[in-house]
Coordinates of C-alpha atoms and ligand atoms in Angstrom, one line a residue:
M79 CA -1.6 -0.7 -38.8
A80 CA -2.0 -1.4 -35.1
K81 CA 0.2 0.7 -32.9
A82 CA 1.3 -0.1 -29.4
N83 CA 1.0 2.2 -26.4
L84 CA 4.6 3.6 -26.5
N85 CA 4.2 5.0 -23.0
Y86 CA 4.9 1.5 -21.7
L87 CA 8.4 1.8 -23.2
K88 CA 9.1 4.8 -21.0
L89 CA 9.0 2.5 -18.0
P90 CA 12.6 1.8 -17.0
G91 CA 13.5 -1.9 -16.7
S92 CA 11.3 -4.5 -15.3
Y93 CA 9.0 -4.1 -12.4
L94 CA 11.0 -4.1 -9.2
F95 CA 9.8 -7.4 -7.8
S96 CA 10.4 -9.3 -11.1
R97 CA 14.0 -8.2 -11.0
I98 CA 14.4 -9.3 -7.4
A99 CA 12.7 -12.7 -8.2
Q100 CA 15.1 -13.2 -11.1
K101 CA 18.2 -12.5 -9.0
V102 CA 17.0 -14.7 -6.2
S103 CA 16.2 -17.6 -8.5
E104 CA 19.6 -17.4 -10.2
F105 CA 21.3 -17.4 -6.7
A106 CA 19.1 -20.3 -5.6
E107 CA 19.9 -22.4 -8.7
S108 CA 23.6 -21.9 -8.2
H109 CA 23.5 -22.5 -4.4
P110 CA 21.0 -25.3 -3.9
D111 CA 22.3 -26.0 -0.4
K112 CA 21.5 -22.5 1.0
K113 CA 18.3 -21.7 2.8
I114 CA 17.2 -18.4 1.6
I115 CA 15.0 -16.2 3.8
R116 CA 12.7 -13.8 2.0
L117 CA 11.9 -10.6 3.8
G118 CA 11.6 -8.7 0.5
I119 CA 8.1 -8.7 -1.0
G120 CA 5.4 -7.5 1.3
D121 CA 3.3 -10.7 1.3
V122 CA 1.8 -12.3 4.4
T123 CA 2.7 -15.7 5.7
Q124 CA 0.0 -16.4 8.3
P125 CA -3.1 -18.3 7.4
L126 CA -6.5 -16.7 7.3
T127 CA -8.2 -16.3 10.7
P128 CA -10.9 -18.8 11.8
V129 CA -13.8 -16.3 11.5
V130 CA -12.8 -15.6 7.9
I131 CA -12.5 -19.3 7.1
D132 CA -16.0 -20.0 8.6
A133 CA -17.5 -17.2 6.6
L134 CA -15.9 -18.5 3.4
H135 CA -17.2 -22.0 4.1
N136 CA -20.7 -20.7 4.8
A137 CA -20.7 -18.6 1.6
V138 CA -19.5 -21.6 -0.5
D139 CA -22.4 -23.6 0.9
E140 CA -24.8 -20.8 -0.1
M141 CA -23.4 -20.9 -3.6
A142 CA -24.3 -24.6 -3.7
E143 CA -28.0 -24.0 -3.2
K144 CA -30.4 -22.7 -5.8
A145 CA -32.2 -20.5 -3.2
T146 CA -29.0 -18.7 -2.0
F147 CA -26.8 -18.9 -5.0
K148 CA -25.4 -15.5 -6.1
G149 CA -24.4 -14.3 -9.6
Y150 CA -22.9 -11.0 -10.4
A151 CA -22.3 -8.7 -7.4
P152 CA -23.7 -5.2 -7.4
D153 CA -21.4 -2.7 -9.0
L154 CA -20.4 -0.9 -5.8
G155 CA -20.2 -4.1 -3.8
Y156 CA -22.7 -5.8 -1.5
E157 CA -24.5 -3.5 0.9
F158 CA -23.7 -5.8 3.9
L159 CA -19.9 -5.2 3.4
R160 CA -20.2 -1.5 2.6
K161 CA -22.3 -1.0 5.7
S162 CA -19.8 -2.8 7.9
I163 CA -16.9 -0.8 6.5
S164 CA -18.8 2.5 7.0
D165 CA -19.6 1.6 10.6
W166 CA -16.3 0.0 11.7
D167 CA -13.6 1.9 9.7
Y168 CA -15.3 5.3 9.7
K169 CA -18.2 6.1 11.9
R170 CA -16.6 4.5 15.0
R171 CA -13.6 6.8 14.3
G172 CA -15.8 9.9 14.0
C173 CA -15.6 10.0 10.1
L174 CA -18.9 10.4 8.3
I175 CA -18.5 8.1 5.3
E176 CA -21.7 6.6 4.1
P177 CA -21.9 3.0 2.7
D178 CA -22.7 4.3 -0.8
E179 CA -19.5 6.3 -0.8
I180 CA -17.5 3.0 -0.6
F181 CA -16.6 1.1 -3.7
I182 CA -15.6 -2.6 -3.1
S183 CA -12.9 -4.0 -5.4
D184 CA -10.4 -6.8 -5.6
G185 CA -7.7 -4.8 -3.9
A186 CA -6.0 -1.5 -3.5
K187 CA -3.4 -2.1 -6.2
S188 CA -6.1 -2.1 -8.9
D189 CA -7.8 1.0 -7.5
C190 CA -4.6 3.0 -7.0
G191 CA -3.5 2.1 -10.5
N192 CA -6.9 2.8 -12.1
I193 CA -8.0 6.0 -10.3
Q194 CA -5.9 8.1 -12.7
E195 CA -8.4 7.3 -15.5
I196 CA -11.0 9.6 -14.1
F197 CA -8.6 12.6 -14.3
S198 CA -7.4 14.5 -17.3
T199 CA -4.1 13.5 -18.8
D200 CA -2.7 17.0 -18.4
N201 CA -2.9 16.8 -14.6
V202 CA 0.5 17.1 -12.9
I203 CA 1.0 14.5 -10.2
A204 CA 3.1 14.6 -7.1
V205 CA 4.4 11.5 -5.3
C206 CA 6.3 10.8 -2.2
D207 CA 9.8 9.7 -3.0
P208 CA 10.4 6.8 -2.1
V209 CA 7.0 5.2 -2.5
Y210 CA 5.0 2.2 -3.8
P211 CA 5.8 2.2 -7.5
V212 CA 2.2 1.7 -8.8
Y213 CA 1.3 5.4 -8.6
V214 CA 4.0 6.6 -11.0
D215 CA 3.9 3.6 -13.3
S216 CA 0.2 3.7 -13.8
N217 CA 0.4 7.4 -14.7
V218 CA 3.3 6.7 -17.1
M219 CA 1.2 4.1 -18.9
A220 CA -1.5 6.8 -19.4
G221 CA 1.1 9.2 -20.7
R222 CA 0.9 11.6 -17.8
T223 CA 4.5 11.8 -16.7
G224 CA 6.7 12.9 -19.5
D225 CA 9.9 11.1 -20.4
Y226 CA 12.2 9.2 -18.1
D227 CA 15.2 11.3 -17.2
E228 CA 18.2 9.2 -16.4
S229 CA 20.1 12.1 -14.9
K230 CA 17.3 12.7 -12.3
D231 CA 16.4 9.0 -12.1
G232 CA 12.8 10.0 -12.4
Y233 CA 10.2 11.4 -14.9
N234 CA 10.2 15.0 -16.2
G235 CA 6.5 15.5 -15.5
V236 CA 6.3 14.3 -12.0
I237 CA 6.9 16.2 -8.8
Y238 CA 8.9 14.0 -6.5
M239 CA 8.5 14.9 -2.9
P240 CA 11.6 13.7 -1.0
C241 CA 10.9 11.8 2.2
T242 CA 14.2 11.8 4.0
A243 CA 15.6 11.2 7.5
E244 CA 15.8 15.1 7.7
N245 CA 12.0 15.6 7.3
G246 CA 11.1 12.4 9.3
F247 CA 10.1 10.7 6.0
A248 CA 7.1 12.9 5.5
P249 CA 7.2 15.3 2.6
E250 CA 7.1 19.1 2.6
L251 CA 4.3 20.9 0.8
P252 CA 5.5 21.4 -2.8
E253 CA 6.1 25.0 -4.0
K254 CA 4.8 24.2 -7.5
V255 CA 1.2 23.1 -6.9
P256 CA 0.4 19.6 -8.2
D257 CA -3.1 18.6 -9.4
L258 CA -3.1 15.1 -8.0
I259 CA -1.2 14.3 -4.8
Y260 CA -0.5 10.7 -3.9
L261 CA 0.1 10.2 -0.2
C262 CA 0.7 6.8 1.3
F263 CA 0.8 6.6 5.1
P264 CA 1.8 4.4 6.9
N265 CA 4.3 4.5 4.1
N266 CA 5.5 1.7 2.0
P267 CA 8.6 1.4 2.0
T268 CA 9.8 3.7 4.8
G269 CA 7.3 2.4 7.4
E270 CA 6.9 6.0 8.6
V271 CA 3.7 7.9 9.2
M272 CA 2.3 11.4 9.1
K273 CA 1.0 12.8 12.3
K274 CA -2.5 14.3 12.3
D275 CA -1.5 18.0 12.4
R276 CA 0.9 17.4 9.4
L277 CA -1.8 15.7 7.4
Q278 CA -4.2 18.5 8.2
E279 CA -1.7 20.9 6.6
W280 CA -1.9 18.8 3.4
V281 CA -5.7 18.8 3.4
D282 CA -5.7 22.6 3.9
Y283 CA -3.2 23.0 1.1
A284 CA -5.2 20.8 -1.3
N285 CA -8.4 22.7 -0.5
R286 CA -6.7 26.0 -1.0
N287 CA -5.3 25.0 -4.4
G288 CA -8.0 22.8 -5.8
S289 CA -5.8 19.7 -5.7
I290 CA -7.0 16.2 -5.0
I291 CA -5.2 13.9 -2.5
L292 CA -5.2 10.2 -3.4
Y293 CA -4.6 8.7 0.1
D294 CA -3.4 5.1 0.3
S295 CA -3.9 3.8 3.8
A296 CA -3.4 0.1 3.1
Y297 CA -1.4 -0.2 6.3
E298 CA -3.6 1.7 8.7
A299 CA -4.3 -1.4 10.8
F300 CA -0.6 -1.4 11.9
I301 CA -0.8 2.0 13.5
S302 CA 0.1 1.8 17.2
E303 CA 0.6 5.4 18.1
E304 CA -2.3 7.7 19.2
D305 CA -1.8 10.9 17.2
V306 CA -1.5 9.1 13.9
P307 CA -4.6 9.2 11.7
H308 CA -6.0 6.0 10.3
S309 CA -8.0 7.8 7.7
I310 CA -7.5 11.1 5.9
Y311 CA -11.2 11.8 6.7
E312 CA -10.1 12.4 10.3
C313 CA -8.9 15.8 9.1
D314 CA -11.3 18.7 8.7
G315 CA -12.2 19.4 5.1
A316 CA -10.9 16.1 3.7
R317 CA -14.3 15.2 2.2
D318 CA -13.7 18.1 -0.2
C319 CA -10.3 17.1 -1.5
A320 CA -9.5 13.4 -0.8
I321 CA -10.1 9.9 -2.1
E322 CA -9.0 7.0 0.1
F323 CA -7.8 3.5 -0.7
R324 CA -7.9 0.6 1.7
S325 CA -7.0 -3.1 1.5
F326 CA -7.8 -6.3 3.3
S327 CA -4.5 -7.7 2.2
K328 CA -2.3 -6.9 5.1
T329 CA -5.1 -6.1 7.5
A330 CA -6.6 -9.5 7.4
G331 CA -4.2 -11.6 5.3
F332 CA -6.3 -11.4 2.1
T333 CA -3.4 -11.1 -0.4
G334 CA -4.5 -14.4 -2.0
L335 CA -8.2 -13.8 -1.6
R336 CA -8.3 -10.2 -3.0
L337 CA -10.4 -7.5 -1.5
G338 CA -10.1 -3.8 -1.0
Y339 CA -12.1 -0.6 -1.3
T340 CA -12.0 3.0 -2.4
V341 CA -13.9 5.9 -0.7
I342 CA -15.1 8.8 -2.9
P343 CA -17.2 11.3 -1.0
K344 CA -20.4 12.2 -2.9
N345 CA -19.5 16.0 -2.7
L346 CA -16.0 15.6 -4.0
K347 CA -15.3 17.7 -7.1
A348 CA -12.4 18.3 -9.5
D349 CA -12.8 21.7 -11.1
G350 CA -16.5 21.6 -10.5
V351 CA -17.0 18.1 -11.8
E352 CA -18.3 15.4 -9.3
L353 CA -15.9 12.5 -9.1
W354 CA -18.2 9.9 -7.6
P355 CA -20.3 9.4 -10.8
L356 CA -17.1 9.1 -12.9
W357 CA -15.7 6.3 -10.7
A358 CA -19.0 4.6 -10.5
R359 CA -19.2 4.7 -14.3
R360 CA -15.7 3.4 -14.6
H361 CA -16.3 0.7 -12.0
G362 CA -19.5 -0.4 -13.7
T363 CA -18.0 -0.5 -17.2
K364 CA -14.7 -2.2 -16.5
Y365 CA -15.2 -4.3 -13.3
N366 CA -17.7 -7.0 -12.5
G367 CA -17.3 -7.1 -8.7
A368 CA -15.3 -8.9 -6.0
P369 CA -16.6 -12.5 -5.5
Y370 CA -19.6 -12.9 -3.1
I371 CA -17.7 -15.4 -1.0
V372 CA -14.8 -13.0 -0.6
Q373 CA -17.1 -10.1 0.4
R374 CA -18.7 -12.4 3.0
A375 CA -15.2 -13.2 4.3
G376 CA -14.5 -9.4 4.5
E377 CA -17.7 -8.9 6.4
A378 CA -16.5 -11.4 9.0
V379 CA -13.6 -9.2 9.8
Y380 CA -16.0 -6.6 11.1
T381 CA -17.3 -8.5 14.2
E382 CA -15.9 -8.4 17.7
E383 CA -14.3 -11.8 17.3
G384 CA -13.1 -11.0 13.7
Q385 CA -11.4 -7.8 15.0
K386 CA -9.7 -9.7 17.8
Q387 CA -8.4 -12.3 15.5
V388 CA -7.0 -9.9 12.9
K389 CA -5.5 -7.8 15.7
D390 CA -3.7 -10.8 17.0
Q391 CA -2.3 -11.5 13.6
I392 CA -1.1 -8.0 13.2
A393 CA 0.5 -8.2 16.7
Y394 CA 2.4 -11.3 15.5
Y395 CA 3.9 -9.4 12.5
M396 CA 4.6 -6.3 14.7
K397 CA 6.6 -8.5 17.1
N398 CA 8.8 -9.4 14.0
A399 CA 9.0 -5.7 13.2
K400 CA 10.3 -5.0 16.7
Y401 CA 12.8 -7.8 16.5
I402 CA 14.2 -6.5 13.1
Y403 CA 14.2 -2.9 14.3
D404 CA 15.9 -3.6 17.6
G405 CA 18.3 -6.2 16.2
L406 CA 19.5 -3.9 13.4
K407 CA 19.8 -0.9 15.6
D408 CA 21.8 -2.8 18.1
A409 CA 24.1 -3.9 15.3
G410 CA 24.8 -0.3 14.4
Y411 CA 22.4 0.2 11.5
E412 CA 20.5 3.4 11.0
V413 CA 16.8 2.2 11.0
S414 CA 13.3 3.7 10.9
G415 CA 9.8 2.5 10.5
G416 CA 8.6 -0.7 12.2
V417 CA 6.4 1.0 14.9
N418 CA 3.3 1.9 12.9
A419 CA 4.0 -0.3 9.9
P420 CA 5.3 -3.7 9.0
Y421 CA 8.3 -2.2 7.2
I422 CA 11.8 -1.5 8.4
W423 CA 13.8 1.0 6.4
L424 CA 17.5 1.0 6.9
R425 CA 20.4 3.0 5.6
T426 CA 22.9 0.8 3.7
P427 CA 26.3 0.6 5.4
D428 CA 29.5 2.1 3.9
N429 CA 27.5 4.1 1.4
M430 CA 26.7 1.0 -0.6
T431 CA 24.0 1.4 -3.3
S432 CA 20.7 -0.3 -2.6
W433 CA 21.4 -3.0 -5.2
E434 CA 24.9 -3.6 -3.9
F435 CA 23.5 -4.1 -0.5
F436 CA 20.8 -6.4 -1.9
D437 CA 23.6 -8.6 -3.5
Y438 CA 25.7 -8.4 -0.3
L439 CA 22.8 -9.7 1.9
L440 CA 21.8 -12.3 -0.6
T441 CA 25.2 -13.8 -1.0
K442 CA 26.6 -13.4 2.6
A443 CA 23.4 -13.9 4.7
N444 CA 21.1 -15.5 2.1
V445 CA 18.5 -13.0 3.1
V446 CA 16.3 -11.2 0.6
G447 CA 15.2 -7.6 1.1
T448 CA 14.1 -4.9 -1.3
P449 CA 16.5 -2.2 -2.6
G450 CA 15.3 1.2 -1.6
S451 CA 16.2 2.7 -5.0
G452 CA 13.3 0.7 -6.6
F453 CA 10.9 2.9 -4.8
G454 CA 12.2 6.2 -6.1
P455 CA 15.4 8.3 -6.4
H456 CA 15.5 9.2 -2.7
G457 CA 15.3 5.5 -1.8
E458 CA 18.9 5.1 -3.0
H459 CA 21.3 4.0 -0.2
Y460 CA 18.3 2.6 1.7
F461 CA 16.9 -0.9 2.0
R462 CA 13.5 -2.3 3.1
L463 CA 12.9 -5.4 5.2
T464 CA 9.4 -6.7 5.9
A465 CA 7.9 -8.1 9.1
F466 CA 5.7 -10.5 7.2
G467 CA 7.9 -13.5 7.5
T468 CA 7.5 -16.2 10.2
L469 CA 8.9 -15.3 13.6
E470 CA 11.5 -18.2 13.3
D471 CA 12.7 -16.9 9.9
T472 CA 12.8 -13.4 11.1
I473 CA 14.9 -14.3 14.1
E474 CA 17.3 -16.3 11.9
A475 CA 17.5 -13.6 9.3
I476 CA 18.4 -10.9 11.7
N477 CA 20.9 -13.2 13.5
R478 CA 22.6 -13.9 10.1
I479 CA 22.7 -10.2 9.2
R480 CA 24.3 -9.4 12.6
N481 CA 26.9 -12.1 12.1
I482 CA 28.2 -10.8 8.7
Ligands
PLP604 N1 -0.9 0.1 -1.5 C1 0.3 -0.1 -0.9 C2 1.0 1.0 -0.3 C3 0.8 -1.4 -0.9 O1 2.0 -1.5 -0.3 C4 0.1 -2.4 -1.5 C5 0.7 -3.8 -1.5 O2 1.8 -4.1 -1.3 C6 -1.1 -2.2 -2.1 C7 -1.6 -0.9 -2.1 C8 -1.8 -3.3 -2.8 O3 -2.7 -3.9 -2.0 P1 -3.7 -5.0 -2.5 O4 -3.1 -6.3 -2.2 O5 -5.0 -4.7 -1.8 O6 -3.8 -4.8 -4.0

């Protein structure tokens, strides 16, 4: 008899954003006259930049001609894109990452979720708490995290590394050494970062203990401060202990186009076994490549004009971030993030739970945010707002929040 993967039943409730969507749609149905402003899900609102649109048009034209038509993409991704990434994202920052250490994919979510497949199921994982839910959920599905423990609001087999106001939302090195360490900086949801000297301590710790760091820097393009690393490979020794994930989603507005990449240095080993060939094997077996036209669009981002245009777009969102941060702070909220990331993390007033505050904002200000508890136990009593709305909506939302 067929048996289902019972690990899926260990996932509590529905995925965070489905629950939010359900609550919002119920509210919208019963209050059709209200204009709801969504600063919850981290999705972009600005259209693709002109260089990207031109590249897409050109690539579509190529697909229409027999001489230039493209079928399946190479397993790792097209050389033209991997070379641009290696030059612009790494070599120009002093990091020696070669094109064939870069694997192109349809986004960082797939890669962050799938990477656990190349590690043994008995590895112990550590995650920032709060953090992007995909890391824990994908490990639960693979049976790596033990049972859900209601009393801890977390899984038995996971080391949760609290990110709190006291430690500047950057975790301490765990006493019990994990095998796999997920780090996400700039962090979703707190919007906070880890300075270079702090990240170097993590790299040294991982190298000392034989751990692998899975570093998600999907938001590196939003970094505005000098001493904040854009890549973990800016730290000495990171090539010996780290895998990095990047995304075009927030950097260049590709959430609907889909493009991302993963870096696995050729020399990286887990207990003596090289990881690059394992990921190449997995990629080749289960993935048939990001579309040619999308890879051409990605390449267009790595030109002088492309960089200027995406930076302008990021500046637009970061203006929203500043408006939210300043507006809420001025209204007496305890806020963080918003300087090196498009997320503002606020403490709920009057000790409300995250979901109580969600309902309160939805009903009183018709503004949607994301309850912090959905990102991990230490997210309770916090709330995330995103800077990805339009400027007009952002101003209106903050004014409404200030008025309740
Ligand atoms: N990593 C983090 C931390 C994110 O917040 C997100 C998206 O919200 C992703 C990865 C997913 O990115 P992509 O759109 O490339 O799948």
